[in-house]
């Protein structure tokens, strides 16, 4: 299926190198572990997660639990799953509002795939028979409003917007009003992601959130940070800044189909403790998938 296909590139390069490495597997060989660490770090697994995986494998081979490539594979996958699962016990859960309008705020810098992700999610909800309204809260970037309208038409969602340079909080308010009027199930809100001015970004997001929670007390139900997996450690840095700026409840990692560096998933889990809830595996509206750690970890070996 497309999930499998999308991950093929992540897999191929990592797997090929891993297989080469394991072809000369010497358990007592310090060089082996150093090469494994290099490979994991280059795949953007992150320093902490890499050391944890490597130390676990070292220990397991010392106590003779690892005697073959298959054993090593099992230990690495289990360690990845434990590592990610431990820090994020309920990382699969998406907080839909069971009692009415679900409000999801999308944050992230330009070009990461925010608009596309909003369209993909809208498509999924519409596919389930739900009514979706999109709010064009990125009033800053030229073309952002128009782009959301194009996607809205394509997936069949109503789009609420103002002119470029308009007040994003006003768009959010209009979005809620429209969603109520049309008895929509879901409101997806686009925002501008200007990291150049953290204070402005923070104020803008806070103002939007104030408008939302004034109208719907427990909303936004999710604040999803969209990150581009192909940017590796840059994505990790963006995540750090957004985490300081606003309450991020989950991450959408886009362009996982175009990278051999998918390990960033584990780095985010380990170093930031923010759950990756979805991955983007392509440019069409069908290419958004819930993230599954075990599937991901096993996928690396296929
Ligand atoms: P925004 O500026 O964050 O709203 O980014 P866009 O949604 O406009 O996306 C930027 C580019 O990335 C577009 O060309 C998208 O088609 C592409 N893109 C978005 N998500 C994915 C993905 O999961 N995989 C691939 N290959 N491309 C993607």
Coordinates of C-alpha atoms and ligand atoms in Angstrom, one line a residue:
X1 CA 0.0 0.0 0.0
X2 CA 1.0 3.7 -0.1
X3 CA 2.3 3.7 3.5
X4 CA 4.7 0.9 2.6
X5 CA 5.7 2.6 -0.7
X6 CA 6.2 5.9 0.9
X7 CA 8.6 4.5 3.4
X8 CA 10.6 2.7 0.8
X9 CA 13.1 5.4 0.4
X10 CA 13.6 5.8 4.1
X11 CA 14.2 2.1 4.2
X12 CA 16.3 1.5 1.2
X13 CA 19.3 3.6 2.1
X14 CA 19.2 2.9 5.9
X15 CA 18.6 -0.8 5.3
X16 CA 21.3 -1.2 2.7
X17 CA 23.8 0.3 5.0
X18 CA 22.6 -1.6 8.0
X19 CA 22.8 -4.8 6.0
X20 CA 26.3 -4.0 5.0
X21 CA 27.2 -3.3 8.5
X22 CA 25.7 -6.5 9.9
X23 CA 27.4 -8.6 7.2
X24 CA 30.6 -8.0 9.2
X25 CA 28.9 -8.2 12.6
X26 CA 31.4 -8.8 15.4
X27 CA 29.8 -8.5 18.8
X28 CA 32.9 -7.8 20.6
X29 CA 34.0 -5.3 18.0
X30 CA 33.9 -1.7 19.2
X31 CA 34.2 -0.5 15.6
X32 CA 30.8 -2.1 14.8
X33 CA 29.0 -0.1 17.5
X34 CA 30.7 3.1 16.4
X35 CA 29.6 2.5 12.8
X36 CA 26.1 1.7 14.0
X37 CA 26.0 5.0 15.9
X38 CA 27.2 6.9 12.9
X39 CA 24.5 5.3 10.8
X40 CA 21.8 6.1 13.3
X41 CA 22.9 9.7 13.7
X42 CA 23.1 10.2 10.0
X43 CA 19.5 8.9 9.7
X44 CA 18.6 11.7 12.2
X45 CA 17.6 9.3 15.0
X46 CA 19.2 11.9 17.3
X47 CA 22.1 11.6 19.7
X48 CA 20.2 10.5 22.8
X49 CA 18.1 7.9 21.0
X50 CA 21.2 6.6 19.1
X51 CA 23.2 6.1 22.3
X52 CA 20.3 4.4 24.0
X53 CA 19.8 2.0 21.1
X54 CA 23.6 1.3 20.8
X55 CA 24.0 0.8 24.6
X56 CA 21.1 -1.6 24.7
X57 CA 22.5 -3.7 21.8
X58 CA 25.9 -3.6 23.5
X59 CA 24.4 -4.9 26.7
X60 CA 22.3 -7.6 25.0
X61 CA 25.2 -8.9 23.0
X62 CA 27.4 -9.0 26.2
X63 CA 24.8 -11.1 28.0
X64 CA 24.6 -13.3 24.9
X65 CA 21.0 -12.5 23.9
X66 CA 22.2 -11.3 20.5
X67 CA 24.0 -13.9 18.4
X68 CA 22.8 -13.2 14.9
X69 CA 21.6 -10.4 12.6
X70 CA 18.0 -11.4 13.3
X71 CA 18.6 -11.1 17.1
X72 CA 20.1 -7.7 16.6
X73 CA 17.2 -6.6 14.4
X74 CA 14.7 -7.7 17.1
X75 CA 16.6 -5.8 19.8
X76 CA 16.9 -2.6 17.8
X77 CA 13.2 -2.6 16.8
X78 CA 12.1 -3.4 20.4
X79 CA 14.4 -0.6 21.7
X80 CA 13.0 1.9 19.2
X81 CA 9.4 1.0 20.2
X82 CA 10.2 1.1 23.9
X83 CA 12.0 4.3 23.6
X84 CA 9.2 6.0 21.7
X85 CA 6.4 4.2 23.5
X86 CA 7.7 5.1 27.0
X87 CA 7.9 8.8 26.4
X88 CA 4.6 8.8 24.6
X89 CA 2.2 6.3 26.1
X90 CA -0.8 7.6 24.2
X91 CA 0.8 8.9 21.0
X92 CA -1.8 7.4 18.8
X93 CA -4.7 9.2 20.4
X94 CA -6.1 12.2 18.4
X95 CA -8.3 14.4 20.5
X96 CA -11.6 14.7 18.6
X97 CA -14.3 16.6 20.4
X98 CA -17.1 14.1 21.0
X99 CA -19.5 16.8 22.0
X100 CA -19.4 19.1 19.0
X101 CA -17.1 21.0 16.8
X102 CA -13.5 19.7 16.8
X103 CA -11.0 22.6 16.4
X104 CA -7.5 21.9 15.1
X105 CA -4.8 24.6 14.9
X106 CA -1.9 24.0 12.5
X107 CA 1.5 25.7 13.1
X108 CA 4.8 25.5 11.3
X109 CA 7.1 27.5 9.1
X110 CA 6.4 28.1 5.4
X111 CA 7.0 25.3 2.9
X112 CA 6.9 22.4 5.4
X113 CA 3.5 21.2 3.9
X114 CA 1.1 22.8 6.3
X115 CA -1.6 23.7 3.7
X116 CA -1.3 20.3 2.0
X117 CA -1.6 18.6 5.4
X118 CA -4.8 20.6 6.3
X119 CA -6.3 19.5 2.9
X120 CA -5.3 15.9 3.5
X121 CA -6.9 15.9 7.0
X122 CA -10.0 17.7 5.6
X123 CA -10.3 15.0 3.0
X124 CA -10.1 12.2 5.6
X125 CA -12.9 13.8 7.7
X126 CA -15.1 14.4 4.6
X127 CA -14.5 10.8 3.6
X128 CA -16.0 9.8 7.0
X129 CA -19.1 11.9 6.1
X130 CA -18.1 14.9 8.2
X131 CA -18.5 18.5 7.4
X132 CA -15.3 20.5 7.5
X133 CA -14.6 24.3 7.5
X134 CA -11.1 25.6 6.8
X135 CA -9.9 29.0 8.3
X136 CA -7.2 30.8 6.3
X137 CA -5.3 32.2 9.3
X138 CA -2.1 32.6 7.4
X139 CA -2.8 36.1 6.2
X140 CA 0.9 36.9 6.0
X141 CA 2.3 34.8 3.2
X142 CA 1.4 35.9 -0.3
X143 CA -0.7 33.2 -2.0
X144 CA -1.5 31.2 1.2
X145 CA -5.2 32.3 1.3
X146 CA -5.7 31.4 -2.4
X147 CA -3.9 28.1 -2.0
X148 CA -6.2 27.1 0.8
X149 CA -9.3 28.0 -1.4
X150 CA -8.0 25.8 -4.2
X151 CA -7.6 22.9 -1.8
X152 CA -11.0 23.6 -0.2
X153 CA -12.7 23.4 -3.6
X154 CA -10.8 20.2 -4.4
X155 CA -11.7 18.3 -1.2
X156 CA -15.1 19.9 -0.7
X157 CA -14.6 22.0 2.4
X158 CA -15.8 25.5 3.0
X159 CA -13.0 28.1 3.4
X160 CA -13.3 31.2 5.5
X161 CA -10.8 34.0 4.8
X162 CA -10.0 37.7 4.8
X163 CA -7.7 39.8 2.7
X164 CA -3.9 39.4 2.9
X165 CA -2.6 41.3 5.9
X166 CA -5.9 40.9 7.7
X167 CA -6.3 39.9 11.4
X168 CA -5.9 36.1 11.8
X169 CA -7.9 36.1 15.0
X170 CA -10.8 37.7 13.2
X171 CA -10.6 34.9 10.6
X172 CA -10.6 32.3 13.3
X173 CA -13.7 33.9 14.9
X174 CA -15.5 33.9 11.5
X175 CA -14.5 30.3 11.0
X176 CA -16.2 29.4 14.3
X177 CA -19.3 31.3 13.4
X178 CA -19.5 29.7 9.9
X179 CA -18.8 26.2 11.4
X180 CA -21.7 26.7 13.8
X181 CA -24.0 28.1 11.2
X182 CA -23.4 25.2 8.9
X183 CA -23.2 22.6 11.8
X184 CA -19.8 21.6 10.8
X185 CA -17.9 18.8 12.7
X186 CA -14.4 20.1 12.2
X187 CA -12.7 23.4 11.9
X188 CA -9.1 23.3 10.6
X189 CA -7.1 26.5 11.1
X190 CA -4.0 27.5 9.1
X191 CA -1.6 30.0 10.7
X192 CA 1.5 31.9 9.6
X193 CA 4.7 30.5 10.8
X194 CA 7.2 33.3 11.1
X195 CA 10.1 32.2 13.3
X196 CA 12.1 35.3 12.6
X197 CA 10.1 37.1 15.2
X198 CA 9.2 34.7 18.0
X199 CA 7.4 37.4 20.1
X200 CA 5.1 38.2 17.2
X201 CA 4.4 34.6 16.5
X202 CA 3.7 33.9 20.1
X203 CA 1.3 36.9 20.4
X204 CA -0.5 36.0 17.2
X205 CA -1.0 32.4 18.3
X206 CA -2.0 33.4 21.8
X207 CA -4.6 35.8 20.4
X208 CA -6.1 33.1 18.1
X209 CA -6.2 30.7 21.0
X210 CA -7.9 33.2 23.2
X211 CA -10.6 33.7 20.6
X212 CA -11.1 30.0 20.2
X213 CA -11.3 29.1 23.9
X214 CA -13.6 32.0 24.6
X215 CA -16.1 30.5 22.1
X216 CA -15.3 26.8 22.9
X217 CA -13.8 26.3 26.3
X218 CA -11.7 23.2 25.8
X219 CA -10.6 24.1 22.3
X220 CA -8.3 24.0 20.3
X221 CA -8.5 20.2 20.8
X222 CA -5.2 19.7 19.0
X223 CA -2.4 22.1 18.1
X224 CA -0.4 20.2 15.4
X225 CA 3.1 21.3 14.5
X226 CA 3.9 20.5 10.9
X227 CA 7.6 19.6 10.2
X228 CA 9.4 18.6 7.0
X229 CA 11.3 15.3 7.6
X230 CA 13.7 16.1 4.8
X231 CA 15.2 19.0 6.8
X232 CA 16.5 16.7 9.5
X233 CA 18.0 18.5 12.5
X234 CA 16.4 21.7 11.3
X235 CA 13.0 20.2 11.9
X236 CA 14.1 19.3 15.4
X237 CA 15.2 22.9 16.0
X238 CA 11.9 24.3 14.7
X239 CA 10.1 21.9 17.1
X240 CA 12.1 23.2 20.0
X241 CA 11.2 26.8 19.2
X242 CA 7.5 26.1 18.6
X243 CA 7.4 24.1 21.8
X244 CA 8.6 27.1 23.7
X245 CA 6.1 29.3 21.9
X246 CA 2.9 27.5 22.2
X247 CA 1.4 24.2 23.5
X248 CA 2.0 21.8 20.8
X249 CA 0.0 18.6 21.2
X250 CA 1.3 16.6 18.3
X251 CA 3.5 16.6 15.2
X252 CA 2.8 15.9 11.6
X253 CA 6.0 14.9 9.9
X254 CA 5.6 15.5 6.1
X255 CA 7.7 14.3 3.1
X256 CA 8.6 11.0 4.8
X257 CA 8.4 9.6 1.3
X258 CA 11.3 11.7 0.1
X259 CA 13.9 11.1 2.8
X260 CA 16.4 8.6 4.0
X261 CA 16.4 10.5 7.3
X262 CA 13.2 9.2 8.8
X263 CA 14.9 8.7 12.1
X264 CA 14.0 12.2 13.0
X265 CA 10.7 10.6 14.3
X266 CA 12.7 9.0 17.1
X267 CA 14.7 12.0 17.9
X268 CA 11.5 14.1 18.4
X269 CA 10.0 11.4 20.6
X270 CA 13.1 11.1 22.7
X271 CA 14.4 14.6 22.9
X272 CA 11.2 16.7 22.9
X273 CA 8.6 14.3 24.1
X274 CA 6.0 15.5 21.6
X275 CA 4.1 12.6 19.9
X276 CA 4.3 12.3 16.1
X277 CA 0.6 11.7 15.3
X278 CA 0.7 11.6 11.5
X279 CA 3.2 11.3 8.7
X280 CA 2.9 12.7 5.2
X281 CA 3.9 10.2 2.5
X282 CA 3.2 12.2 -0.7
X283 CA 1.5 15.2 -2.3
X284 CA -2.0 14.0 -2.9
X285 CA -4.9 14.2 -0.5
X286 CA -4.7 10.5 0.3
X287 CA -1.1 10.6 1.6
X288 CA -1.7 11.3 5.3
X289 CA -1.3 8.3 7.7
X290 CA -1.3 7.9 11.4
X291 CA 2.2 7.2 12.7
X292 CA 2.9 3.7 14.0
X293 CA 6.2 3.3 15.7
X294 CA 6.4 -0.5 15.4
X295 CA 5.5 -0.4 11.7
X296 CA 8.1 2.3 11.2
X297 CA 10.9 0.5 13.1
X298 CA 10.3 -2.9 11.4
X299 CA 10.0 -1.0 8.0
X300 CA 13.6 0.1 8.4
X301 CA 14.8 -3.5 8.1
X302 CA 12.8 -4.5 5.1
Ligands
LIG1 P1 3.1 25.3 3.5 O1 3.9 26.5 3.0 O2 3.7 24.8 4.8 O3 1.6 25.4 3.5 O4 3.5 24.1 2.5 P2 2.6 23.5 1.3 O5 1.5 22.7 1.8 O6 2.4 24.5 0.3 O7 3.7 22.4 0.7 C1 4.9 22.7 0.2 C2 5.3 21.7 -0.8 O8 5.5 20.4 -0.2 C3 4.3 21.4 -1.9 O9 4.9 21.3 -3.1 C4 3.6 20.1 -1.4 O10 3.1 19.4 -2.5 C5 4.8 19.4 -0.8 N1 4.4 18.4 0.2 C6 3.6 18.6 1.3 N2 3.5 17.4 2.0 C7 4.2 16.5 1.3 C8 4.5 15.1 1.5 O11 4.1 14.4 2.5 N3 5.3 14.5 0.6 C9 5.9 15.1 -0.5 N4 6.6 14.5 -1.3 N5 5.6 16.4 -0.7 C10 4.8 17.1 0.2

